[in-house]
CSV table of C-alpha atoms in Angstrom, one decimal:
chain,number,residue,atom,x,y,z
A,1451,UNK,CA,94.8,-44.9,2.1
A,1452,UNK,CA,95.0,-48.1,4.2
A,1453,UNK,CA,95.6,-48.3,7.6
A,1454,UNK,CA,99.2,-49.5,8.7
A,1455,UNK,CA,98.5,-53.3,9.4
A,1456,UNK,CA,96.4,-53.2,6.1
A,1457,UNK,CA,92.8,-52.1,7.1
A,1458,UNK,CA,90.7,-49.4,5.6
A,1459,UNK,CA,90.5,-46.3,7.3
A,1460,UNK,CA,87.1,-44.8,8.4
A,1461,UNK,CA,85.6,-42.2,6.4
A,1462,UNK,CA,85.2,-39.2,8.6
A,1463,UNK,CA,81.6,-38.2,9.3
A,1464,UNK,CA,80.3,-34.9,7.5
A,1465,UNK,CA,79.3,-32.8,9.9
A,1466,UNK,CA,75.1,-31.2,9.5
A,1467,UNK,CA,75.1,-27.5,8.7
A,1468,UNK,CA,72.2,-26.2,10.9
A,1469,UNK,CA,71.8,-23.7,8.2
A,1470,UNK,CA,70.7,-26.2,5.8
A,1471,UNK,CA,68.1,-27.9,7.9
A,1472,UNK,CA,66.7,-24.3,8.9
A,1473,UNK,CA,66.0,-23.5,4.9
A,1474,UNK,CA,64.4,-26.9,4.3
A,1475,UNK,CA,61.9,-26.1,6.7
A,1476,UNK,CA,61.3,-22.9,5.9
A,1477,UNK,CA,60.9,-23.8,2.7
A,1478,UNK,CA,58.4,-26.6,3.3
A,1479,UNK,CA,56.3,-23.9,5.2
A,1480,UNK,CA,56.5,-21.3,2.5
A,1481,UNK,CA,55.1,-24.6,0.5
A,1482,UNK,CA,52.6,-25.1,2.7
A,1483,UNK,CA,51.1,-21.6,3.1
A,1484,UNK,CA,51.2,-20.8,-0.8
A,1485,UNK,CA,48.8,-23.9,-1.0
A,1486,UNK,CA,46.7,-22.8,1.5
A,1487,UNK,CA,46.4,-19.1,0.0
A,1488,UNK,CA,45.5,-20.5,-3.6
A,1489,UNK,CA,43.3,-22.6,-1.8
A,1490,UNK,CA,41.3,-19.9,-0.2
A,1491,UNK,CA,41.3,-17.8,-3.2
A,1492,UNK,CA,39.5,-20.3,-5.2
A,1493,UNK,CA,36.8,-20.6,-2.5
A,1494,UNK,CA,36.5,-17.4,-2.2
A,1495,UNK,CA,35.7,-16.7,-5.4
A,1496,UNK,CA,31.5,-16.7,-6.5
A,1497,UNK,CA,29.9,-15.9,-9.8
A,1498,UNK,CA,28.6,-12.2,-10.3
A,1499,UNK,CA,27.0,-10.1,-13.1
A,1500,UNK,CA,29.4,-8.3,-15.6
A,1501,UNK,CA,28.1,-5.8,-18.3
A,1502,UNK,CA,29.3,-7.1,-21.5
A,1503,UNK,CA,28.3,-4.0,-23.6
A,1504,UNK,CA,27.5,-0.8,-22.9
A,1505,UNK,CA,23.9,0.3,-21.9
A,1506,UNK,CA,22.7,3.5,-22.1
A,1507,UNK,CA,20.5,5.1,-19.1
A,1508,UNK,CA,16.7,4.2,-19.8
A,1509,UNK,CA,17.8,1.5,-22.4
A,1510,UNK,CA,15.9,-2.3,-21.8
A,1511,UNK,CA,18.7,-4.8,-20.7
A,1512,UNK,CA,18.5,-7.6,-23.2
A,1513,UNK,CA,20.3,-11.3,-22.3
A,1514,UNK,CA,23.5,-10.4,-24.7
A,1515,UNK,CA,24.5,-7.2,-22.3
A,1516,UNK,CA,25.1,-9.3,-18.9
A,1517,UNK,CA,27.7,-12.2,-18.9
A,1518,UNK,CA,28.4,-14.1,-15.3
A,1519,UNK,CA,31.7,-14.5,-14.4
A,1520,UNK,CA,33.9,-16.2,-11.1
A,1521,UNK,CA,35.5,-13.7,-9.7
A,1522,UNK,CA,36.9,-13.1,-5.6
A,1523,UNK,CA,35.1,-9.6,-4.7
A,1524,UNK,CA,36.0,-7.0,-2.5
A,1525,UNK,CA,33.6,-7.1,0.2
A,1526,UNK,CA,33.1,-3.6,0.1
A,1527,UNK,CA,31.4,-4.2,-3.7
A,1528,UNK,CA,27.9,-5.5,-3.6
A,1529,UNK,CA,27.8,-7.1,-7.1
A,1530,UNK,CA,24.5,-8.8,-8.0
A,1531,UNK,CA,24.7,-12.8,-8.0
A,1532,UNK,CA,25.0,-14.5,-11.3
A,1533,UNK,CA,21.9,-16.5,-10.3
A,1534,UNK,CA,19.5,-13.7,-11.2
A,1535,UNK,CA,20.5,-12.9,-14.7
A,1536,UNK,CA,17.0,-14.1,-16.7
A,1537,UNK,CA,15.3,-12.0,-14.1
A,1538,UNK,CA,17.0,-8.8,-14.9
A,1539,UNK,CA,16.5,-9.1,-18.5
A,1540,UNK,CA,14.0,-6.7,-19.6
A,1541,UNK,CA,14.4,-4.1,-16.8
A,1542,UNK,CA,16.4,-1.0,-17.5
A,1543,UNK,CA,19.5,0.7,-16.7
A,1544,UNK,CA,19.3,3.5,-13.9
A,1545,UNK,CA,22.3,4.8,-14.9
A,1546,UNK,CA,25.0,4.2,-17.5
A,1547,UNK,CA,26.6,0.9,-17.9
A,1548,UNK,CA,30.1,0.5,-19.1
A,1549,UNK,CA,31.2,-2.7,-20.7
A,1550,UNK,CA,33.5,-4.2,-18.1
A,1551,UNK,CA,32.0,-3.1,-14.9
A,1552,UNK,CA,30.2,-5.6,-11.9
A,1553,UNK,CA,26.6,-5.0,-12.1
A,1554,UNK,CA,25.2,-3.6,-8.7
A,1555,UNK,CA,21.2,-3.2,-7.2
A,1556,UNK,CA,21.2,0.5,-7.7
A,1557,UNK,CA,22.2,0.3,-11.5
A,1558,UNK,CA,19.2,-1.3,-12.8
A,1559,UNK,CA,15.6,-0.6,-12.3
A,1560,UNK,CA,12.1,-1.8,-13.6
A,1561,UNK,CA,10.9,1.7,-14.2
A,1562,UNK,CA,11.4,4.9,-16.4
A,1563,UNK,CA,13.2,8.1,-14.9
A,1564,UNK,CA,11.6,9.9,-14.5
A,1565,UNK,CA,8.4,8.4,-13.8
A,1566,UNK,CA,5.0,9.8,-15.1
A,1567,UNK,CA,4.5,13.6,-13.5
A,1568,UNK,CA,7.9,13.8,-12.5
A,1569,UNK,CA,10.8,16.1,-14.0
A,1570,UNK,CA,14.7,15.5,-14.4
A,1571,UNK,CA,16.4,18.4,-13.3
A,1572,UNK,CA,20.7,18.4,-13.2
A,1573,UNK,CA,21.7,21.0,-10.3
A,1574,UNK,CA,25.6,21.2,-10.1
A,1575,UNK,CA,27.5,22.1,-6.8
A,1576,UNK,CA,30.4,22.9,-4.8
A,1577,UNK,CA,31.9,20.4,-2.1
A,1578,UNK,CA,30.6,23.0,-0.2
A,1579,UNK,CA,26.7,22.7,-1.0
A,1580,UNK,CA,26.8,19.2,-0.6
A,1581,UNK,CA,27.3,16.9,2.6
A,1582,UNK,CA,30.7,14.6,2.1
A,1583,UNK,CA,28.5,11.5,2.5
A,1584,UNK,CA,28.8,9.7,-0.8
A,1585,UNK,CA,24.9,10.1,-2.1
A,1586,UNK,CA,23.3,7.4,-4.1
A,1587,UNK,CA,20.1,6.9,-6.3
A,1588,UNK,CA,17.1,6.4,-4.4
A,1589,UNK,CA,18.1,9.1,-1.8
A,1590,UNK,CA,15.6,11.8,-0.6
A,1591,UNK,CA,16.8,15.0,-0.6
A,1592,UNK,CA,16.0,18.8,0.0
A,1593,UNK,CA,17.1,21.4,-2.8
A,1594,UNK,CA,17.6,24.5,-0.6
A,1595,UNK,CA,17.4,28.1,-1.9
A,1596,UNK,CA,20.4,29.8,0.0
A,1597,UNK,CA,21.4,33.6,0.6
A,1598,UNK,CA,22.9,35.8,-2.4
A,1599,UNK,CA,26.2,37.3,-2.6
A,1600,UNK,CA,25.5,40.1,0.2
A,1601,UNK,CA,24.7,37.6,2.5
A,1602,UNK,CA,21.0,38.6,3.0
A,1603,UNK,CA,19.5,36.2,5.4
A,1604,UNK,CA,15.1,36.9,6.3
A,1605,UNK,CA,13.1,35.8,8.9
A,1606,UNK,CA,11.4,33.9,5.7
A,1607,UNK,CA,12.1,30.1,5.7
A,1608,UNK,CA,14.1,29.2,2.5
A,1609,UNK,CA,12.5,27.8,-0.7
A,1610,UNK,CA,12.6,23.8,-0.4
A,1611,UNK,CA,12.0,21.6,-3.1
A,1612,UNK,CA,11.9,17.8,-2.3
A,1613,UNK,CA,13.8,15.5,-4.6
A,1614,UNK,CA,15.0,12.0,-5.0
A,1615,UNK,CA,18.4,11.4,-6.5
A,1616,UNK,CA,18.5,9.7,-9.4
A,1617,UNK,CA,22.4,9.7,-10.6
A,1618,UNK,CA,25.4,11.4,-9.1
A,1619,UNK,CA,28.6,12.4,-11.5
A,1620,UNK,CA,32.3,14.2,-10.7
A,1621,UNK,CA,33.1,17.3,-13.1
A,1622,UNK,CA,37.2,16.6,-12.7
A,1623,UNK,CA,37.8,19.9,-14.8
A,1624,UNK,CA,35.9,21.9,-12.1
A,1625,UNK,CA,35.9,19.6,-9.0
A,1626,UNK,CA,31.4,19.9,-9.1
A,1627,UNK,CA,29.4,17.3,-8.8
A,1628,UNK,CA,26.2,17.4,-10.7
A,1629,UNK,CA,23.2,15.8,-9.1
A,1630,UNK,CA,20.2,14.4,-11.3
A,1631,UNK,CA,17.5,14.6,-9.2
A,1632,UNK,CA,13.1,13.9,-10.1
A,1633,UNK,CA,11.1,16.3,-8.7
A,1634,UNK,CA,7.2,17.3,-9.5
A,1635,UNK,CA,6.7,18.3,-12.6
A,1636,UNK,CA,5.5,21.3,-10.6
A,1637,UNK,CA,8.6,22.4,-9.0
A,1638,UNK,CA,10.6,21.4,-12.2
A,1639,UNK,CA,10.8,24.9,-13.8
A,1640,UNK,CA,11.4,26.6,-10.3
A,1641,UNK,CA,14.3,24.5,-9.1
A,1642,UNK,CA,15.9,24.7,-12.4
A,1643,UNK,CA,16.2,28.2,-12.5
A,1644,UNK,CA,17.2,28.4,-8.5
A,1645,UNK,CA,19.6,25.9,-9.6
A,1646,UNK,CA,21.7,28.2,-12.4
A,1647,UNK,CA,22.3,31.1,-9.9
A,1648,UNK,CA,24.2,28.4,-8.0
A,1649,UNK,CA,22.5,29.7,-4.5
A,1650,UNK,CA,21.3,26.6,-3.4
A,1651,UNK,CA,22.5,23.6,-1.6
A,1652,UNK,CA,21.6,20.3,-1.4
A,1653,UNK,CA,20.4,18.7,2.0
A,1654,UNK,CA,20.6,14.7,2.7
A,1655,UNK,CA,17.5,13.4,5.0
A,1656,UNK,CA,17.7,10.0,7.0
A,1657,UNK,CA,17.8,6.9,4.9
A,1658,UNK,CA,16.1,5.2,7.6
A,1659,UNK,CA,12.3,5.0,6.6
């Protein structure tokens, strides 16, 4: 409406919600740091070795069972690179590969287990005949004969038997774990039979070598 002596009012000025102003920023930082998190992601990501089919322990690895794929890995996993694919062709699997899974150092080897005069014998135990460090293949162990139900303990130092672990597995029905270890051929028949009266326990010596 016009003023009195004919002249346009002023429009009133709107006043600036704070509010407002607050949200477009924090929007333009929530922006900002989803762009640098994709960003990041991306570059963190490297190429690794995936089994594409399964592999049996023992079995040759041919070029159709690996793929190489981008992935970002936990750094906790130790995936081998995709870079040494052709030079794993032709080994064979240490243990059993599952279609799906990141291919690791101690799941592959370039030799047959067991080797030539050695014997693979499966001992299955308690949490309690077993340290709680996770073991893995490669380790060298002591199989150790330990006292019978009435507790009997001689001035006679227990049976030992030497071993290197080959694979580790979980028994969920029972809670076990049964440990495939190579030993002499020697000590094979001994051990195993030390091994079904479940009075023994297995002992982990130092990695360091």
């Amino acid at each position: 409406m016009p003023a009195l002596d004919g002249r346009p009012r002023p429009r009133p000025r709107r006043r600036r919600r704070p509010w407002v102003f607050a949200l477009c920023v924090a929007l333009v930082v929530a922006g900002a740091l989803g762009t640098a998190f994709v960003f990041t992601s991306v570059n963190d990501t490297r190429e690794v070795l995936v089994v594409s089919q399964d592999v049996k322990r023992g079995e040759i690895i041919e070029a159709g069972d690996l793929s190489v794929v981008r992935v970002s890995v936990d750094p906790a996993l130790t995936p081998l690179p995709g870079s040494q694919k052709a030079e794993l062709e032709g080994n064979r699997a240490a243990v059993d590969l599952w279609a799906g899974t990141l291919l690791t150092e101690q799941a592959v080897t370039d030799s047959l287990v067991p080797g030539e005069g050695e014997s693979l014998v499966g001992i299955s135990l308690t949490p309690g005949q077993m340290p709680s460090e996770p073991l893995y293949g490669g380790d060298v162990v002591r199989i150790v004969t330990t006292p019978g139900d009435q507790g009997e303990v001689t001035d006679k130092d227990p049976v030992t038997v030497e071993a290197i672990v080959v694979g580790v597995s979980r028994v969920e029905e029972t809670g076990e774990t049964v440990v495939d270890v190579s030993v002499p051929e020697g000590d094979a028949a001994d051990l195993a039979a030390r091994a079904a009266t479940g009075r023994v326990a297995l002992v982990l010596d130092a990695r360091e070598r």
